[in-house]
JSON list of C-alpha atoms in Angstrom, two decimals:
[
{"chain": "P", "resi": 1, "resn": "UNK", "atom": "CA", "xyz": [13.43, 1.06, 6.14]},
{"chain": "P", "resi": 2, "resn": "UNK", "atom": "CA", "xyz": [16.80, 1.47, 4.40]},
{"chain": "P", "resi": 3, "resn": "UNK", "atom": "CA", "xyz": [17.04, 1.49, 0.59]},
{"chain": "P", "resi": 4, "resn": "UNK", "atom": "CA", "xyz": [20.08, 0.92, -1.58]},
{"chain": "P", "resi": 5, "resn": "UNK", "atom": "CA", "xyz": [18.44, 2.93, -4.36]},
{"chain": "P", "resi": 6, "resn": "UNK", "atom": "CA", "xyz": [16.79, 6.35, -4.19]},
{"chain": "P", "resi": 7, "resn": "UNK", "atom": "CA", "xyz": [14.68, 5.36, -7.21]},
{"chain": "P", "resi": 8, "resn": "UNK", "atom": "CA", "xyz": [13.30, 2.33, -5.36]},
{"chain": "P", "resi": 9, "resn": "UNK", "atom": "CA", "xyz": [12.74, 4.45, -2.24]},
{"chain": "P", "resi": 10, "resn": "UNK", "atom": "CA", "xyz": [10.77, 7.05, -4.18]},
{"chain": "P", "resi": 11, "resn": "UNK", "atom": "CA", "xyz": [8.65, 4.38, -5.91]},
{"chain": "P", "resi": 12, "resn": "UNK", "atom": "CA", "xyz": [7.93, 2.67, -2.57]},
{"chain": "P", "resi": 13, "resn": "UNK", "atom": "CA", "xyz": [7.00, 5.98, -0.93]},
{"chain": "P", "resi": 14, "resn": "UNK", "atom": "CA", "xyz": [4.53, 6.77, -3.74]},
{"chain": "P", "resi": 15, "resn": "UNK", "atom": "CA", "xyz": [3.05, 3.27, -3.75]},
{"chain": "P", "resi": 16, "resn": "UNK", "atom": "CA", "xyz": [2.57, 3.32, 0.03]},
{"chain": "P", "resi": 17, "resn": "UNK", "atom": "CA", "xyz": [0.26, 6.34, -0.32]},
{"chain": "P", "resi": 18, "resn": "UNK", "atom": "CA", "xyz": [-2.45, 3.97, -1.59]},
{"chain": "P", "resi": 19, "resn": "UNK", "atom": "CA", "xyz": [-5.11, 2.83, 0.94]},
{"chain": "P", "resi": 20, "resn": "UNK", "atom": "CA", "xyz": [-4.17, -0.37, 2.75]},
{"chain": "P", "resi": 21, "resn": "UNK", "atom": "CA", "xyz": [-0.64, -0.40, 1.33]},
{"chain": "P", "resi": 22, "resn": "UNK", "atom": "CA", "xyz": [2.15, -0.19, 3.89]},
{"chain": "P", "resi": 23, "resn": "UNK", "atom": "CA", "xyz": [5.86, 0.23, 3.18]},
{"chain": "P", "resi": 24, "resn": "UNK", "atom": "CA", "xyz": [6.56, -3.52, 3.15]},
{"chain": "P", "resi": 25, "resn": "UNK", "atom": "CA", "xyz": [3.71, -4.27, 0.77]},
{"chain": "P", "resi": 26, "resn": "UNK", "atom": "CA", "xyz": [4.73, -1.33, -1.40]},
{"chain": "P", "resi": 27, "resn": "UNK", "atom": "CA", "xyz": [8.29, -2.67, -1.56]},
{"chain": "P", "resi": 28, "resn": "UNK", "atom": "CA", "xyz": [7.03, -6.10, -2.56]},
{"chain": "P", "resi": 29, "resn": "UNK", "atom": "CA", "xyz": [4.92, -4.59, -5.36]},
{"chain": "P", "resi": 30, "resn": "UNK", "atom": "CA", "xyz": [7.77, -2.40, -6.61]},
{"chain": "P", "resi": 31, "resn": "UNK", "atom": "CA", "xyz": [10.20, -5.32, -6.67]},
{"chain": "P", "resi": 32, "resn": "UNK", "atom": "CA", "xyz": [7.59, -7.41, -8.50]},
{"chain": "P", "resi": 33, "resn": "UNK", "atom": "CA", "xyz": [7.28, -4.73, -11.19]},
{"chain": "P", "resi": 34, "resn": "UNK", "atom": "CA", "xyz": [11.06, -4.57, -11.43]},
{"chain": "P", "resi": 35, "resn": "UNK", "atom": "CA", "xyz": [11.17, -8.28, -12.27]},
{"chain": "P", "resi": 36, "resn": "UNK", "atom": "CA", "xyz": [8.52, -8.00, -14.98]},
{"chain": "P", "resi": 37, "resn": "UNK", "atom": "CA", "xyz": [9.15, -6.96, -18.60]},
{"chain": "P", "resi": 38, "resn": "UNK", "atom": "CA", "xyz": [9.53, -3.20, -18.88]},
{"chain": "P", "resi": 39, "resn": "UNK", "atom": "CA", "xyz": [6.45, -3.05, -21.13]},
{"chain": "P", "resi": 40, "resn": "UNK", "atom": "CA", "xyz": [4.20, -4.20, -18.29]},
{"chain": "P", "resi": 41, "resn": "UNK", "atom": "CA", "xyz": [5.20, -1.24, -16.13]},
{"chain": "P", "resi": 42, "resn": "UNK", "atom": "CA", "xyz": [4.71, 1.09, -19.08]},
{"chain": "P", "resi": 43, "resn": "UNK", "atom": "CA", "xyz": [1.21, -0.32, -19.70]},
{"chain": "P", "resi": 44, "resn": "UNK", "atom": "CA", "xyz": [0.34, 0.11, -16.01]},
{"chain": "P", "resi": 45, "resn": "UNK", "atom": "CA", "xyz": [1.60, 3.67, -15.79]},
{"chain": "P", "resi": 46, "resn": "UNK", "atom": "CA", "xyz": [-0.10, 4.60, -19.07]},
{"chain": "P", "resi": 47, "resn": "UNK", "atom": "CA", "xyz": [-3.41, 3.10, -17.94]},
{"chain": "P", "resi": 48, "resn": "UNK", "atom": "CA", "xyz": [-3.27, 5.10, -14.70]},
{"chain": "P", "resi": 49, "resn": "UNK", "atom": "CA", "xyz": [-2.34, 8.28, -16.54]},
{"chain": "P", "resi": 50, "resn": "UNK", "atom": "CA", "xyz": [-5.15, 7.83, -19.08]},
{"chain": "P", "resi": 51, "resn": "UNK", "atom": "CA", "xyz": [-7.62, 7.22, -16.25]},
{"chain": "P", "resi": 52, "resn": "UNK", "atom": "CA", "xyz": [-6.66, 10.45, -14.49]},
{"chain": "P", "resi": 53, "resn": "UNK", "atom": "CA", "xyz": [-6.70, 12.54, -17.66]},
{"chain": "P", "resi": 54, "resn": "UNK", "atom": "CA", "xyz": [-9.75, 11.12, -19.44]},
{"chain": "P", "resi": 55, "resn": "UNK", "atom": "CA", "xyz": [-12.16, 9.99, -16.70]},
{"chain": "P", "resi": 56, "resn": "UNK", "atom": "CA", "xyz": [-15.45, 11.88, -16.57]},
{"chain": "P", "resi": 57, "resn": "UNK", "atom": "CA", "xyz": [-18.37, 12.19, -14.20]},
{"chain": "P", "resi": 58, "resn": "UNK", "atom": "CA", "xyz": [-21.84, 11.57, -15.61]},
{"chain": "P", "resi": 59, "resn": "UNK", "atom": "CA", "xyz": [-23.63, 14.88, -16.05]},
{"chain": "P", "resi": 60, "resn": "UNK", "atom": "CA", "xyz": [-26.88, 13.24, -14.94]},
{"chain": "P", "resi": 61, "resn": "UNK", "atom": "CA", "xyz": [-26.03, 11.02, -11.96]},
{"chain": "P", "resi": 62, "resn": "UNK", "atom": "CA", "xyz": [-22.38, 11.95, -11.16]},
{"chain": "P", "resi": 63, "resn": "UNK", "atom": "CA", "xyz": [-21.24, 8.35, -11.61]},
{"chain": "P", "resi": 64, "resn": "UNK", "atom": "CA", "xyz": [-17.72, 7.81, -12.94]},
{"chain": "P", "resi": 65, "resn": "UNK", "atom": "CA", "xyz": [-17.91, 7.38, -16.70]},
{"chain": "P", "resi": 66, "resn": "UNK", "atom": "CA", "xyz": [-15.96, 7.37, -19.95]},
{"chain": "P", "resi": 67, "resn": "UNK", "atom": "CA", "xyz": [-18.55, 9.65, -21.55]},
{"chain": "P", "resi": 68, "resn": "UNK", "atom": "CA", "xyz": [-20.64, 12.68, -20.55]},
{"chain": "P", "resi": 69, "resn": "UNK", "atom": "CA", "xyz": [-23.63, 10.42, -19.80]},
{"chain": "P", "resi": 70, "resn": "UNK", "atom": "CA", "xyz": [-22.86, 7.05, -18.21]},
{"chain": "P", "resi": 71, "resn": "UNK", "atom": "CA", "xyz": [-24.06, 3.76, -19.70]},
{"chain": "P", "resi": 72, "resn": "UNK", "atom": "CA", "xyz": [-26.70, 3.30, -16.99]},
{"chain": "P", "resi": 73, "resn": "UNK", "atom": "CA", "xyz": [-28.32, 6.70, -17.52]},
{"chain": "P", "resi": 74, "resn": "UNK", "atom": "CA", "xyz": [-28.11, 6.29, -21.30]},
{"chain": "P", "resi": 75, "resn": "UNK", "atom": "CA", "xyz": [-29.82, 2.89, -21.22]},
{"chain": "P", "resi": 76, "resn": "UNK", "atom": "CA", "xyz": [-33.47, 3.29, -22.35]},
{"chain": "P", "resi": 77, "resn": "UNK", "atom": "CA", "xyz": [-34.33, -0.05, -20.75]},
{"chain": "P", "resi": 78, "resn": "UNK", "atom": "CA", "xyz": [-33.70, 1.34, -17.25]},
{"chain": "P", "resi": 79, "resn": "UNK", "atom": "CA", "xyz": [-36.52, 2.83, -15.20]},
{"chain": "P", "resi": 80, "resn": "UNK", "atom": "CA", "xyz": [-35.58, 6.51, -15.15]},
{"chain": "P", "resi": 81, "resn": "UNK", "atom": "CA", "xyz": [-38.37, 7.37, -12.70]},
{"chain": "P", "resi": 82, "resn": "UNK", "atom": "CA", "xyz": [-36.75, 5.38, -9.88]},
{"chain": "P", "resi": 83, "resn": "UNK", "atom": "CA", "xyz": [-33.53, 6.81, -8.46]},
{"chain": "P", "resi": 84, "resn": "UNK", "atom": "CA", "xyz": [-31.29, 5.01, -5.98]},
{"chain": "P", "resi": 85, "resn": "UNK", "atom": "CA", "xyz": [-29.16, 7.38, -3.90]},
{"chain": "P", "resi": 86, "resn": "UNK", "atom": "CA", "xyz": [-25.68, 6.09, -3.09]},
{"chain": "P", "resi": 87, "resn": "UNK", "atom": "CA", "xyz": [-22.47, 7.49, -1.66]},
{"chain": "P", "resi": 88, "resn": "UNK", "atom": "CA", "xyz": [-20.00, 6.61, -4.43]},
{"chain": "P", "resi": 89, "resn": "UNK", "atom": "CA", "xyz": [-19.11, 4.43, -7.40]},
{"chain": "P", "resi": 90, "resn": "UNK", "atom": "CA", "xyz": [-18.34, 1.40, -5.20]},
{"chain": "P", "resi": 91, "resn": "UNK", "atom": "CA", "xyz": [-21.96, 1.31, -4.06]},
{"chain": "P", "resi": 92, "resn": "UNK", "atom": "CA", "xyz": [-23.21, 1.51, -7.66]},
{"chain": "P", "resi": 93, "resn": "UNK", "atom": "CA", "xyz": [-21.04, -1.49, -8.51]},
{"chain": "P", "resi": 94, "resn": "UNK", "atom": "CA", "xyz": [-22.23, -3.41, -5.44]},
{"chain": "P", "resi": 95, "resn": "UNK", "atom": "CA", "xyz": [-25.92, -2.89, -6.26]},
{"chain": "P", "resi": 96, "resn": "UNK", "atom": "CA", "xyz": [-25.43, -3.58, -9.97]},
{"chain": "P", "resi": 97, "resn": "UNK", "atom": "CA", "xyz": [-23.81, -6.91, -9.10]},
{"chain": "P", "resi": 98, "resn": "UNK", "atom": "CA", "xyz": [-27.04, -8.02, -7.42]},
{"chain": "P", "resi": 99, "resn": "UNK", "atom": "CA", "xyz": [-28.98, -7.73, -10.69]},
{"chain": "P", "resi": 100, "resn": "UNK", "atom": "CA", "xyz": [-32.05, -6.69, -8.66]},
{"chain": "P", "resi": 101, "resn": "UNK", "atom": "CA", "xyz": [-32.24, -2.96, -9.42]},
{"chain": "P", "resi": 102, "resn": "UNK", "atom": "CA", "xyz": [-33.44, -1.68, -12.79]},
{"chain": "P", "resi": 103, "resn": "UNK", "atom": "CA", "xyz": [-33.66, 2.04, -12.06]},
{"chain": "P", "resi": 104, "resn": "UNK", "atom": "CA", "xyz": [-30.91, 4.65, -12.21]},
{"chain": "P", "resi": 105, "resn": "UNK", "atom": "CA", "xyz": [-28.60, 6.13, -9.59]},
{"chain": "P", "resi": 106, "resn": "UNK", "atom": "CA", "xyz": [-27.59, 9.42, -8.06]},
{"chain": "P", "resi": 107, "resn": "UNK", "atom": "CA", "xyz": [-24.07, 9.48, -6.62]},
{"chain": "P", "resi": 108, "resn": "UNK", "atom": "CA", "xyz": [-23.68, 11.97, -3.77]},
{"chain": "P", "resi": 109, "resn": "UNK", "atom": "CA", "xyz": [-19.90, 11.81, -3.63]},
{"chain": "P", "resi": 110, "resn": "UNK", "atom": "CA", "xyz": [-19.85, 11.28, 0.14]},
{"chain": "P", "resi": 111, "resn": "UNK", "atom": "CA", "xyz": [-21.95, 11.71, 3.28]},
{"chain": "P", "resi": 112, "resn": "UNK", "atom": "CA", "xyz": [-22.67, 14.68, 5.52]},
{"chain": "P", "resi": 113, "resn": "UNK", "atom": "CA", "xyz": [-20.05, 14.60, 8.27]},
{"chain": "P", "resi": 114, "resn": "UNK", "atom": "CA", "xyz": [-19.54, 17.75, 10.39]},
{"chain": "P", "resi": 115, "resn": "UNK", "atom": "CA", "xyz": [-16.54, 16.12, 12.09]},
{"chain": "P", "resi": 116, "resn": "UNK", "atom": "CA", "xyz": [-14.77, 15.81, 8.73]},
{"chain": "P", "resi": 117, "resn": "UNK", "atom": "CA", "xyz": [-16.01, 19.19, 7.56]},
{"chain": "P", "resi": 118, "resn": "UNK", "atom": "CA", "xyz": [-18.33, 17.75, 4.90]},
{"chain": "P", "resi": 119, "resn": "UNK", "atom": "CA", "xyz": [-21.60, 19.64, 4.59]},
{"chain": "P", "resi": 120, "resn": "UNK", "atom": "CA", "xyz": [-24.52, 19.45, 2.15]},
{"chain": "P", "resi": 121, "resn": "UNK", "atom": "CA", "xyz": [-22.89, 21.97, -0.18]},
{"chain": "P", "resi": 122, "resn": "UNK", "atom": "CA", "xyz": [-19.93, 19.63, -0.72]},
{"chain": "P", "resi": 123, "resn": "UNK", "atom": "CA", "xyz": [-22.22, 16.85, -1.99]},
{"chain": "P", "resi": 124, "resn": "UNK", "atom": "CA", "xyz": [-24.32, 16.38, -5.12]},
{"chain": "P", "resi": 125, "resn": "UNK", "atom": "CA", "xyz": [-27.58, 17.12, -3.29]},
{"chain": "P", "resi": 126, "resn": "UNK", "atom": "CA", "xyz": [-28.81, 20.23, -5.09]},
{"chain": "P", "resi": 127, "resn": "UNK", "atom": "CA", "xyz": [-28.90, 18.44, -8.47]},
{"chain": "P", "resi": 128, "resn": "UNK", "atom": "CA", "xyz": [-30.91, 15.60, -6.89]},
{"chain": "P", "resi": 129, "resn": "UNK", "atom": "CA", "xyz": [-33.49, 18.01, -5.46]},
{"chain": "P", "resi": 130, "resn": "UNK", "atom": "CA", "xyz": [-33.74, 19.63, -8.90]},
{"chain": "P", "resi": 131, "resn": "UNK", "atom": "CA", "xyz": [-34.42, 16.23, -10.48]},
{"chain": "P", "resi": 132, "resn": "UNK", "atom": "CA", "xyz": [-37.18, 15.48, -7.99]},
{"chain": "P", "resi": 133, "resn": "UNK", "atom": "CA", "xyz": [-38.83, 18.86, -8.47]},
{"chain": "P", "resi": 134, "resn": "UNK", "atom": "CA", "xyz": [-38.79, 18.38, -12.26]},
{"chain": "P", "resi": 135, "resn": "UNK", "atom": "CA", "xyz": [-41.72, 15.97, -11.86]},
{"chain": "P", "resi": 136, "resn": "UNK", "atom": "CA", "xyz": [-40.06, 13.09, -13.72]},
{"chain": "P", "resi": 137, "resn": "UNK", "atom": "CA", "xyz": [-39.26, 11.03, -10.62]},
{"chain": "P", "resi": 138, "resn": "UNK", "atom": "CA", "xyz": [-41.70, 8.58, -9.00]},
{"chain": "P", "resi": 139, "resn": "UNK", "atom": "CA", "xyz": [-39.50, 7.02, -6.29]},
{"chain": "P", "resi": 140, "resn": "UNK", "atom": "CA", "xyz": [-36.33, 7.83, -4.39]},
{"chain": "P", "resi": 141, "resn": "UNK", "atom": "CA", "xyz": [-34.49, 4.96, -2.67]},
{"chain": "P", "resi": 142, "resn": "UNK", "atom": "CA", "xyz": [-31.97, 5.78, 0.05]},
{"chain": "P", "resi": 143, "resn": "UNK", "atom": "CA", "xyz": [-29.11, 3.26, -0.14]},
{"chain": "P", "resi": 144, "resn": "UNK", "atom": "CA", "xyz": [-26.49, 4.86, 2.07]},
{"chain": "P", "resi": 145, "resn": "UNK", "atom": "CA", "xyz": [-24.60, 2.89, 4.69]},
{"chain": "P", "resi": 146, "resn": "UNK", "atom": "CA", "xyz": [-26.31, 2.40, 8.05]},
{"chain": "P", "resi": 147, "resn": "UNK", "atom": "CA", "xyz": [-24.04, 4.78, 9.92]},
{"chain": "P", "resi": 148, "resn": "UNK", "atom": "CA", "xyz": [-24.72, 8.02, 11.79]},
{"chain": "P", "resi": 149, "resn": "UNK", "atom": "CA", "xyz": [-23.39, 9.98, 8.80]},
{"chain": "P", "resi": 150, "resn": "UNK", "atom": "CA", "xyz": [-25.53, 7.96, 6.39]},
{"chain": "P", "resi": 151, "resn": "UNK", "atom": "CA", "xyz": [-28.68, 8.46, 8.45]},
{"chain": "P", "resi": 152, "resn": "UNK", "atom": "CA", "xyz": [-27.95, 12.18, 8.81]},
{"chain": "P", "resi": 153, "resn": "UNK", "atom": "CA", "xyz": [-27.57, 12.51, 5.04]},
{"chain": "P", "resi": 154, "resn": "UNK", "atom": "CA", "xyz": [-30.75, 10.55, 4.40]},
{"chain": "P", "resi": 155, "resn": "UNK", "atom": "CA", "xyz": [-32.75, 12.76, 6.76]},
{"chain": "P", "resi": 156, "resn": "UNK", "atom": "CA", "xyz": [-31.34, 15.98, 5.32]},
{"chain": "P", "resi": 157, "resn": "UNK", "atom": "CA", "xyz": [-32.30, 14.97, 1.78]},
{"chain": "P", "resi": 158, "resn": "UNK", "atom": "CA", "xyz": [-35.70, 13.76, 2.98]},
{"chain": "P", "resi": 159, "resn": "UNK", "atom": "CA", "xyz": [-36.45, 17.19, 4.43]},
{"chain": "P", "resi": 160, "resn": "UNK", "atom": "CA", "xyz": [-35.58, 18.78, 1.07]},
{"chain": "P", "resi": 161, "resn": "UNK", "atom": "CA", "xyz": [-37.98, 16.58, -0.93]},
{"chain": "P", "resi": 162, "resn": "UNK", "atom": "CA", "xyz": [-40.63, 15.56, 1.63]},
{"chain": "P", "resi": 163, "resn": "UNK", "atom": "CA", "xyz": [-43.27, 17.81, 0.06]},
{"chain": "P", "resi": 164, "resn": "UNK", "atom": "CA", "xyz": [-42.90, 16.11, -3.34]},
{"chain": "P", "resi": 165, "resn": "UNK", "atom": "CA", "xyz": [-45.54, 13.67, -4.55]},
{"chain": "P", "resi": 166, "resn": "UNK", "atom": "CA", "xyz": [-43.16, 10.72, -4.78]},
{"chain": "P", "resi": 167, "resn": "UNK", "atom": "CA", "xyz": [-42.41, 7.51, -2.91]},
{"chain": "P", "resi": 168, "resn": "UNK", "atom": "CA", "xyz": [-39.44, 7.87, -0.56]},
{"chain": "P", "resi": 169, "resn": "UNK", "atom": "CA", "xyz": [-38.04, 4.55, 0.60]},
{"chain": "P", "resi": 170, "resn": "UNK", "atom": "CA", "xyz": [-34.87, 3.07, 2.04]},
{"chain": "P", "resi": 171, "resn": "UNK", "atom": "CA", "xyz": [-33.23, -0.32, 1.67]},
{"chain": "P", "resi": 172, "resn": "UNK", "atom": "CA", "xyz": [-34.31, -2.87, 4.28]},
{"chain": "P", "resi": 173, "resn": "UNK", "atom": "CA", "xyz": [-32.03, -3.29, 7.27]},
{"chain": "P", "resi": 174, "resn": "UNK", "atom": "CA", "xyz": [-30.68, -6.63, 6.11]},
{"chain": "P", "resi": 175, "resn": "UNK", "atom": "CA", "xyz": [-27.48, -4.61, 6.09]},
{"chain": "P", "resi": 176, "resn": "UNK", "atom": "CA", "xyz": [-26.07, -4.48, 9.61]},
{"chain": "P", "resi": 177, "resn": "UNK", "atom": "CA", "xyz": [-26.07, -1.10, 11.32]},
{"chain": "P", "resi": 178, "resn": "UNK", "atom": "CA", "xyz": [-22.65, 0.48, 10.90]},
{"chain": "P", "resi": 179, "resn": "UNK", "atom": "CA", "xyz": [-21.75, -1.60, 7.84]},
{"chain": "P", "resi": 180, "resn": "UNK", "atom": "CA", "xyz": [-20.54, -0.07, 4.60]},
{"chain": "P", "resi": 181, "resn": "UNK", "atom": "CA", "xyz": [-22.70, -0.98, 1.61]},
{"chain": "P", "resi": 182, "resn": "UNK", "atom": "CA", "xyz": [-19.82, -2.12, -0.60]},
{"chain": "P", "resi": 183, "resn": "UNK", "atom": "CA", "xyz": [-18.93, -4.95, 1.82]},
{"chain": "P", "resi": 184, "resn": "UNK", "atom": "CA", "xyz": [-22.41, -6.52, 1.92]},
{"chain": "P", "resi": 185, "resn": "UNK", "atom": "CA", "xyz": [-22.83, -9.82, 0.12]},
{"chain": "P", "resi": 186, "resn": "UNK", "atom": "CA", "xyz": [-24.85, -9.70, -3.09]},
{"chain": "P", "resi": 187, "resn": "UNK", "atom": "CA", "xyz": [-27.79, -11.80, -1.83]},
{"chain": "P", "resi": 188, "resn": "UNK", "atom": "CA", "xyz": [-28.29, -9.69, 1.31]},
{"chain": "P", "resi": 189, "resn": "UNK", "atom": "CA", "xyz": [-27.92, -6.46, -0.62]},
{"chain": "P", "resi": 190, "resn": "UNK", "atom": "CA", "xyz": [-30.28, -7.64, -3.36]},
{"chain": "P", "resi": 191, "resn": "UNK", "atom": "CA", "xyz": [-32.95, -8.55, -0.82]},
{"chain": "P", "resi": 192, "resn": "UNK", "atom": "CA", "xyz": [-32.51, -5.19, 0.89]},
{"chain": "P", "resi": 193, "resn": "UNK", "atom": "CA", "xyz": [-33.24, -3.45, -2.41]},
{"chain": "P", "resi": 194, "resn": "UNK", "atom": "CA", "xyz": [-36.27, -5.61, -3.18]},
{"chain": "P", "resi": 195, "resn": "UNK", "atom": "CA", "xyz": [-37.76, -5.35, 0.32]},
{"chain": "P", "resi": 196, "resn": "UNK", "atom": "CA", "xyz": [-37.18, -1.63, 0.79]},
{"chain": "P", "resi": 197, "resn": "UNK", "atom": "CA", "xyz": [-39.44, 0.17, 3.25]},
{"chain": "P", "resi": 198, "resn": "UNK", "atom": "CA", "xyz": [-40.97, 3.66, 3.45]},
{"chain": "P", "resi": 199, "resn": "UNK", "atom": "CA", "xyz": [-38.30, 6.01, 4.75]},
{"chain": "P", "resi": 200, "resn": "UNK", "atom": "CA", "xyz": [-40.62, 7.65, 7.29]},
{"chain": "P", "resi": 201, "resn": "UNK", "atom": "CA", "xyz": [-40.84, 4.38, 9.23]},
{"chain": "P", "resi": 202, "resn": "UNK", "atom": "CA", "xyz": [-37.11, 4.42, 9.91]},
{"chain": "P", "resi": 203, "resn": "UNK", "atom": "CA", "xyz": [-37.27, 7.51, 12.14]},
{"chain": "P", "resi": 204, "resn": "UNK", "atom": "CA", "xyz": [-40.88, 7.55, 13.35]},
{"chain": "P", "resi": 205, "resn": "UNK", "atom": "CA", "xyz": [-40.33, 4.23, 15.13]},
{"chain": "P", "resi": 206, "resn": "UNK", "atom": "CA", "xyz": [-37.18, 5.45, 16.93]}
]
């Protein structure tokens, strides 16, 4: 792709680094910004800069937050004895949109994947085990995607907390095997949360 301006070329190259954005789409976005009032581009760049500099991760659940403790963990109306384990912020948003879950979350920050070089030590697993062993948790809900990596992560965590006197469950398989949680429709996802099943059944029946 030939550019008449090095400034446009650099902007397109940076924009095309975003997921799902190719060079043609990046060019269209850059040209759109060029047609808008200068202030709009300034607001956009400032918002992105502020996000990168000021964003925090909740010290309790590792969710993305504006403060040290996220709004969900700080809400006294939530059931703090029930913890839903998810991969990342997108899954928190997906489950929250169902309006069916009133507990709190624990964001792992990924899934165990030997192929990609991601092991348990790269995830927020140790802090979860510590929470469970504190005695203040009554139920853990696995809500990772139904993939090999998700199932591997679920089983690893289960082995770490299996001797605890708590309920360990997983969302019902209304979510298709291999599907990512964030793409499930709200009704299906909500029902999967409500009709969760004991985690042991998911591997003892295989």
